[in-house]
mmCIF file of C-alpha atoms in Angstrom:
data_model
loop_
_atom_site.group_PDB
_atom_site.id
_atom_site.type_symbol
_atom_site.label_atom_id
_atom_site.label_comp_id
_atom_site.label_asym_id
_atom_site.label_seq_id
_atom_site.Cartn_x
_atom_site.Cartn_y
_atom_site.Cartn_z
ATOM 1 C CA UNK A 1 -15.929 33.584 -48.338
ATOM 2 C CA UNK A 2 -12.446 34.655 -47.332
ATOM 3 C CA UNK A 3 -11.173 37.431 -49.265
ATOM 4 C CA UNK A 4 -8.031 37.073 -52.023
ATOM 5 C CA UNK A 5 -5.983 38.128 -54.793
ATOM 6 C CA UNK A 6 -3.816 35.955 -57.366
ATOM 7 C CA UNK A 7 -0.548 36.895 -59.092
ATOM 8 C CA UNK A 8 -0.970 36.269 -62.725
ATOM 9 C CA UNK A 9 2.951 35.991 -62.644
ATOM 10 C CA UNK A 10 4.894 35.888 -66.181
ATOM 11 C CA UNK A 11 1.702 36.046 -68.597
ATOM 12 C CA UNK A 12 2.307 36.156 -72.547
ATOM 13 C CA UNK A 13 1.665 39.219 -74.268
ATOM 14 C CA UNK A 14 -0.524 39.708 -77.558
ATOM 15 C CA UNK A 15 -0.703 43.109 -78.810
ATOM 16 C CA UNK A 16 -3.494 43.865 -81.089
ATOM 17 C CA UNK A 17 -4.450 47.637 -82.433
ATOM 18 C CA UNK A 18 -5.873 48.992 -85.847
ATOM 19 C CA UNK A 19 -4.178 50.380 -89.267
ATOM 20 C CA UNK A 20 -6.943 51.766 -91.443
ATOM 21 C CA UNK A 21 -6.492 50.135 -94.770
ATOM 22 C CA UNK A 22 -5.835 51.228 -98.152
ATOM 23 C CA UNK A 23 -7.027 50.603 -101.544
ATOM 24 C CA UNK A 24 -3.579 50.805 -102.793
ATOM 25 C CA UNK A 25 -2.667 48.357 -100.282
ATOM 26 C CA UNK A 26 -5.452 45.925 -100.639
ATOM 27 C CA UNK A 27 -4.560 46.164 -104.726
ATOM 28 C CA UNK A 28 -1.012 44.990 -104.130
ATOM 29 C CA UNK A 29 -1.985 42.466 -101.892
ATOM 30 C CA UNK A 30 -4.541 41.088 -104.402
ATOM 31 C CA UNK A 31 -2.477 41.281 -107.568
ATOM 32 C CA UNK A 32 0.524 39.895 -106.458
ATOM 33 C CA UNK A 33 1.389 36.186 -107.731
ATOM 34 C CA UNK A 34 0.398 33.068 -105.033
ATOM 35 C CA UNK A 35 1.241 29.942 -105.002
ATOM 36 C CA UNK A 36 -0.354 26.760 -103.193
ATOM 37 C CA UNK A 37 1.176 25.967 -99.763
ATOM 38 C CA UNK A 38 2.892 22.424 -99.448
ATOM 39 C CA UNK A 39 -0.123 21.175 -97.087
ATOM 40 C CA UNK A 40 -2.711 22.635 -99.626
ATOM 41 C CA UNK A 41 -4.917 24.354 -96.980
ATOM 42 C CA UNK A 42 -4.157 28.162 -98.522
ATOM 43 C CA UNK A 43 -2.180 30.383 -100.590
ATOM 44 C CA UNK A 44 0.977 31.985 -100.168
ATOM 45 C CA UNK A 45 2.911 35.151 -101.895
ATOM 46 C CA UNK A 46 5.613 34.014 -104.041
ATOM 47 C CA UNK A 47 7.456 37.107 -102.907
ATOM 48 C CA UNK A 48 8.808 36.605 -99.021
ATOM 49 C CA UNK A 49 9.567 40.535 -98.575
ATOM 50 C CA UNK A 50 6.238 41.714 -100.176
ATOM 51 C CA UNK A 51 6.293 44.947 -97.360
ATOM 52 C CA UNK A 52 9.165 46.162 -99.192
ATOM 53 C CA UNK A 53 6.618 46.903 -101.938
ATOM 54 C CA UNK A 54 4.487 48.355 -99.644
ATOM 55 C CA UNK A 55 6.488 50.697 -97.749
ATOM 56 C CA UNK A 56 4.175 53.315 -96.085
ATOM 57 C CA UNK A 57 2.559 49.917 -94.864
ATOM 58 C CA UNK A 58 5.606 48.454 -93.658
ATOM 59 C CA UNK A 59 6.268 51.832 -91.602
ATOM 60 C CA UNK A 60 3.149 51.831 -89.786
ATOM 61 C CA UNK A 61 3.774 47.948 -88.983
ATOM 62 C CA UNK A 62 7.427 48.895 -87.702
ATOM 63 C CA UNK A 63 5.646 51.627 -85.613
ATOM 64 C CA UNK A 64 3.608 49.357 -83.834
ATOM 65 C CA UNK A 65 6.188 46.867 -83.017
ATOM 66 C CA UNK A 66 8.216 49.464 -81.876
ATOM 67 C CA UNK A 67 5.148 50.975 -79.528
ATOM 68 C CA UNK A 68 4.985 47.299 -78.290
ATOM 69 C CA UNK A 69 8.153 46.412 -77.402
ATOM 70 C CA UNK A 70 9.909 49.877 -76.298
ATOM 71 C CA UNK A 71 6.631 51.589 -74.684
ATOM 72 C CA UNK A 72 4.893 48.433 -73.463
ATOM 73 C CA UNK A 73 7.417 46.168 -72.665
ATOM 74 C CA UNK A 74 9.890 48.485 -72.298
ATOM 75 C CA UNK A 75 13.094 47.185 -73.652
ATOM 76 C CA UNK A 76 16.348 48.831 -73.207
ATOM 77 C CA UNK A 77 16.564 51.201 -76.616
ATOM 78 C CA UNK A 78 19.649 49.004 -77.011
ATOM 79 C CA UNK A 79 17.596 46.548 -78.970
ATOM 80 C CA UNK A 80 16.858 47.180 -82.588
ATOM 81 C CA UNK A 81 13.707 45.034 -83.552
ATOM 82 C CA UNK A 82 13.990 44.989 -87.371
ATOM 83 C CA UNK A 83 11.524 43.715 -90.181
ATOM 84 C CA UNK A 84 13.083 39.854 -91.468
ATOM 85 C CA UNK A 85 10.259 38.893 -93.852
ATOM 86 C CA UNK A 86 7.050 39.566 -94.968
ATOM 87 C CA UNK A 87 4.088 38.077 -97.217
ATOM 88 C CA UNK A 88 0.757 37.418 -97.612
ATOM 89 C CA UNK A 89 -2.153 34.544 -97.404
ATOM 90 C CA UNK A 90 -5.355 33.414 -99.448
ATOM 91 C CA UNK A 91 -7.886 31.774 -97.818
ATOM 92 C CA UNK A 92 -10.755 30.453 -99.703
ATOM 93 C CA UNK A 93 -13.708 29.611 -98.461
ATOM 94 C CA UNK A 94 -13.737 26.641 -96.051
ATOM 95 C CA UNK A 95 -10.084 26.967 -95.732
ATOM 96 C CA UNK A 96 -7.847 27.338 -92.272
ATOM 97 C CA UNK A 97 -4.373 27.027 -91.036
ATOM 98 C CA UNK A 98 -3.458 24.719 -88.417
ATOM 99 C CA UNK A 99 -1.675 25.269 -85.830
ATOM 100 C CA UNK A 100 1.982 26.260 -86.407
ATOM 101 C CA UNK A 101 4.348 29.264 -84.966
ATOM 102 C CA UNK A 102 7.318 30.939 -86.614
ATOM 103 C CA UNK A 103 10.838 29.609 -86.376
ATOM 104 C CA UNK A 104 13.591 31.866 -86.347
ATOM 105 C CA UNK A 105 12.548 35.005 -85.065
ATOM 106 C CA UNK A 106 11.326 36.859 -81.877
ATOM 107 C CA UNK A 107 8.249 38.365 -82.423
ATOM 108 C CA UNK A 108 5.797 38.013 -85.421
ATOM 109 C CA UNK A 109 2.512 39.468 -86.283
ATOM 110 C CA UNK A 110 -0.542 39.616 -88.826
ATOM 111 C CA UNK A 111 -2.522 42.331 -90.702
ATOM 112 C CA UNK A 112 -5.934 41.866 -92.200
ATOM 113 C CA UNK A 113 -6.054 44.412 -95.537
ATOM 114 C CA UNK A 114 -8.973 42.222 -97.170
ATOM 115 C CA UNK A 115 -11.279 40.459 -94.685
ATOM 116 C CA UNK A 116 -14.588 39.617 -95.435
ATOM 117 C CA UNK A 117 -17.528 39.564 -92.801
ATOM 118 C CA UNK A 118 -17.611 36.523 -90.559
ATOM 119 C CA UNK A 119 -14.533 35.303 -92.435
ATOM 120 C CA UNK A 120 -12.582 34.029 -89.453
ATOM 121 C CA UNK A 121 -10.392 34.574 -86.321
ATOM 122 C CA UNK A 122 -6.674 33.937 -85.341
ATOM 123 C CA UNK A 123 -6.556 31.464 -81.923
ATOM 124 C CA UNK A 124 -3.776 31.186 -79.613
ATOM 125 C CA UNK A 125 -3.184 27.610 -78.036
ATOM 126 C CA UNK A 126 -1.584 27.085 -74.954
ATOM 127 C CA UNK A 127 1.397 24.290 -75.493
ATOM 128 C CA UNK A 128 2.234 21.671 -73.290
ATOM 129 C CA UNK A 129 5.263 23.216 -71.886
ATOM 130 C CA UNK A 130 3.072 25.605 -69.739
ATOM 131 C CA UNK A 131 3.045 23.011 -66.790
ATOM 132 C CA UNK A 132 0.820 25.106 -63.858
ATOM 133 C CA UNK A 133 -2.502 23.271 -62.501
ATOM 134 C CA UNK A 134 -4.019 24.187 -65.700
ATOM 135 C CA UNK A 135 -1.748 21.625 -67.796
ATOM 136 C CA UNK A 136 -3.700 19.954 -70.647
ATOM 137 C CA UNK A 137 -2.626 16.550 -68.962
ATOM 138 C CA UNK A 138 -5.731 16.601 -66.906
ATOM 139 C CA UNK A 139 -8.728 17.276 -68.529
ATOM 140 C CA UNK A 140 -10.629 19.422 -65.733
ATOM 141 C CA UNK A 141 -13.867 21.248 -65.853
ATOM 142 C CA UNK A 142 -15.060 24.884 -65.245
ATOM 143 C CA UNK A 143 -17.566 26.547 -64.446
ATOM 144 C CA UNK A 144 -16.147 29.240 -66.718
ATOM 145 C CA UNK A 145 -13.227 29.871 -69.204
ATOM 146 C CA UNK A 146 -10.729 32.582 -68.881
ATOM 147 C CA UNK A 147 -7.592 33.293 -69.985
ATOM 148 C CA UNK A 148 -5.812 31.321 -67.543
ATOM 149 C CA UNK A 149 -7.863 27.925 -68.190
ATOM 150 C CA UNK A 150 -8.136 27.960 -71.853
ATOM 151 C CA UNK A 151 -6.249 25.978 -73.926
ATOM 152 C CA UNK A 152 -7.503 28.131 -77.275
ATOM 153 C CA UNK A 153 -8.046 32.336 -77.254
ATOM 154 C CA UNK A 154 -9.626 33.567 -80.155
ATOM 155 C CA UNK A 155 -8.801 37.235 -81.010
ATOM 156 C CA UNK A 156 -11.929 38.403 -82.729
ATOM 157 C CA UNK A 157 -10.661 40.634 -85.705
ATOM 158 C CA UNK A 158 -11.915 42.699 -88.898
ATOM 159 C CA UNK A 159 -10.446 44.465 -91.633
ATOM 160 C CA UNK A 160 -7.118 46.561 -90.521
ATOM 161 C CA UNK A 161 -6.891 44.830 -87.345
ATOM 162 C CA UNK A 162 -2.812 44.379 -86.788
ATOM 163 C CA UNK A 163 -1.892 41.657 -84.258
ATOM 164 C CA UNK A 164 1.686 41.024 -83.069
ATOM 165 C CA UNK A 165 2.809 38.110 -80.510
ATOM 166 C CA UNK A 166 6.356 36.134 -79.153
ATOM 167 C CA UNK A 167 7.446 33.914 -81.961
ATOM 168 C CA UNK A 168 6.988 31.209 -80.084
ATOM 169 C CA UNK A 169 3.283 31.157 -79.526
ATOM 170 C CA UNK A 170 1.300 28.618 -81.439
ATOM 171 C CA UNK A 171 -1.448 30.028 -83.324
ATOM 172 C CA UNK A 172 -4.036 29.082 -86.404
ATOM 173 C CA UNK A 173 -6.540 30.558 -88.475
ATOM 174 C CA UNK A 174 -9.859 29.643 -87.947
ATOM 175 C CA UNK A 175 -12.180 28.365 -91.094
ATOM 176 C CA UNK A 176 -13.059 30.459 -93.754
ATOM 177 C CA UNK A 177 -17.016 30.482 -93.198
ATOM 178 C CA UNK A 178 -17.327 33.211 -95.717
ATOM 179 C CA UNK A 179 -18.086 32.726 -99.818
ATOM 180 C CA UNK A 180 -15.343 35.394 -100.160
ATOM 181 C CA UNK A 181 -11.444 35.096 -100.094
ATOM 182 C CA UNK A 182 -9.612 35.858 -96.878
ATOM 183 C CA UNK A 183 -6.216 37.884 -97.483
ATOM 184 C CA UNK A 184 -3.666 38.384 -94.256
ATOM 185 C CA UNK A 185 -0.112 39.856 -94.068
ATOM 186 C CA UNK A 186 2.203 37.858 -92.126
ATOM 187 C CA UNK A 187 5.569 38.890 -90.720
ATOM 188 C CA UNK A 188 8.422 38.075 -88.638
ATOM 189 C CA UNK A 189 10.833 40.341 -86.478
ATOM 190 C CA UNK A 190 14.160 39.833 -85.205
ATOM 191 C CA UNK A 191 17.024 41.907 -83.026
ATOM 192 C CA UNK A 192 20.213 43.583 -83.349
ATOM 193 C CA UNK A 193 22.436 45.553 -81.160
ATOM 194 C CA UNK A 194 24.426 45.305 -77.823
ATOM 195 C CA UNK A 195 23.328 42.911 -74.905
ATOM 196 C CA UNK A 196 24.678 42.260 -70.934
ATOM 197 C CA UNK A 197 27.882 43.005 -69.284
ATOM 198 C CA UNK A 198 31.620 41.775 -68.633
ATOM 199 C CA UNK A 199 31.519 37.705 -69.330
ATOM 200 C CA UNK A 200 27.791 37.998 -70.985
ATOM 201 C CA UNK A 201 28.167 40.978 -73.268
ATOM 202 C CA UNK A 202 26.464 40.193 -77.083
ATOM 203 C CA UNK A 203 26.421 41.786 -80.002
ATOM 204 C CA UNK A 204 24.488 41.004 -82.658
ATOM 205 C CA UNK A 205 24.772 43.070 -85.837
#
């Protein structure tokens, strides 16, 4: 066998790390008032900025996006991620969201404060757009799965896991297979500042 190496060239991050939960958070979470989603498959908070009542919470999230973007990704300190929105999901038992991703912003993420055990997992799909050998077009077969071949990763999570990810990338919530209600923070990020040079120079304020 002749030796190699591949260039994973261009791959799409997923951060994932841990905020230890709080009682006071999980109680906020909890008590604040839902509603039924339009497509009936979960709960959402009537309030659309429900970090602002949470704000140690909502530091520790802007930590890690900052960690992820400035120390891993290292963007230019020009670019000011800042929080857009923020609320929360039920999901009963049996319940799940399909597959969906976030308009209007850059770079979203999800906190678990209440998660049961063996509640569910988030998945990642891989769209049609991403057109290499591995394009769902052609159905092939293999030996094993990896993270270039799959067309769904499942990031296995539990209570205070935080998970952040491009916009962009479809994602769902697997089913509830737990007697107990699933609750999950969502949120979106966006930029500001000063971008390029001469002809291409941006500002966004």
């Amino acid at each position: 066998m002749p030796e190699f190496k591949t260039h994973n060239l261009w791959p799409i991050p997923v951060y994932e790390s841990e905020i230890p939960t709080k009682k006071e958070w999980q109680d906020t979470i909890v008590n604040t008032h839902y509603e039924r989603t339009h497509i009936n498959n979960s709960d959402i908070s009537v309030d659309r900025y429900l970090l602002d009542q949470i704000p140690d919470l909502k530091r520790e999230i802007e930590n890690h996006c900052e960690n992820f973007v400035k120390k891993y990704l290292n963007i230019s300190k020009n670019a000011e991620f800042y929080l857009q929105n923020s609320w929360s999901n039920i999901h009963g038992p049996n319940e799940y969201s399909q597959i969906h991703y976030h308009g209007s912003s850059l770079l979203s993420g999800v906190y678990y404060p209440v998660l049961p055990k063996d509640s569910s997992n988030i998945a990642f799909h891989k769209n049609g757009i991403y057109t290499n050998i591995f394009h769902q077009s052609i159905r092939f077969e293999y030996d094993e799965v990896n993270n270039l071949t799959a067309e769904k990763y499942v990031v296995n999570i539990k209570e205070g896991t935080i998970v952040l990810f491009p916009s962009h990338l479809e994602h769902s919530v697997e089913k509830n297979n737990s007697n107990e209600k699933r609750y999950s923070l969502a949120f979106n990020f966006y930029v500001r500042g000063k971008f390029g040079k001469e002809e291409y120079k941006l500002e966004i304020k």
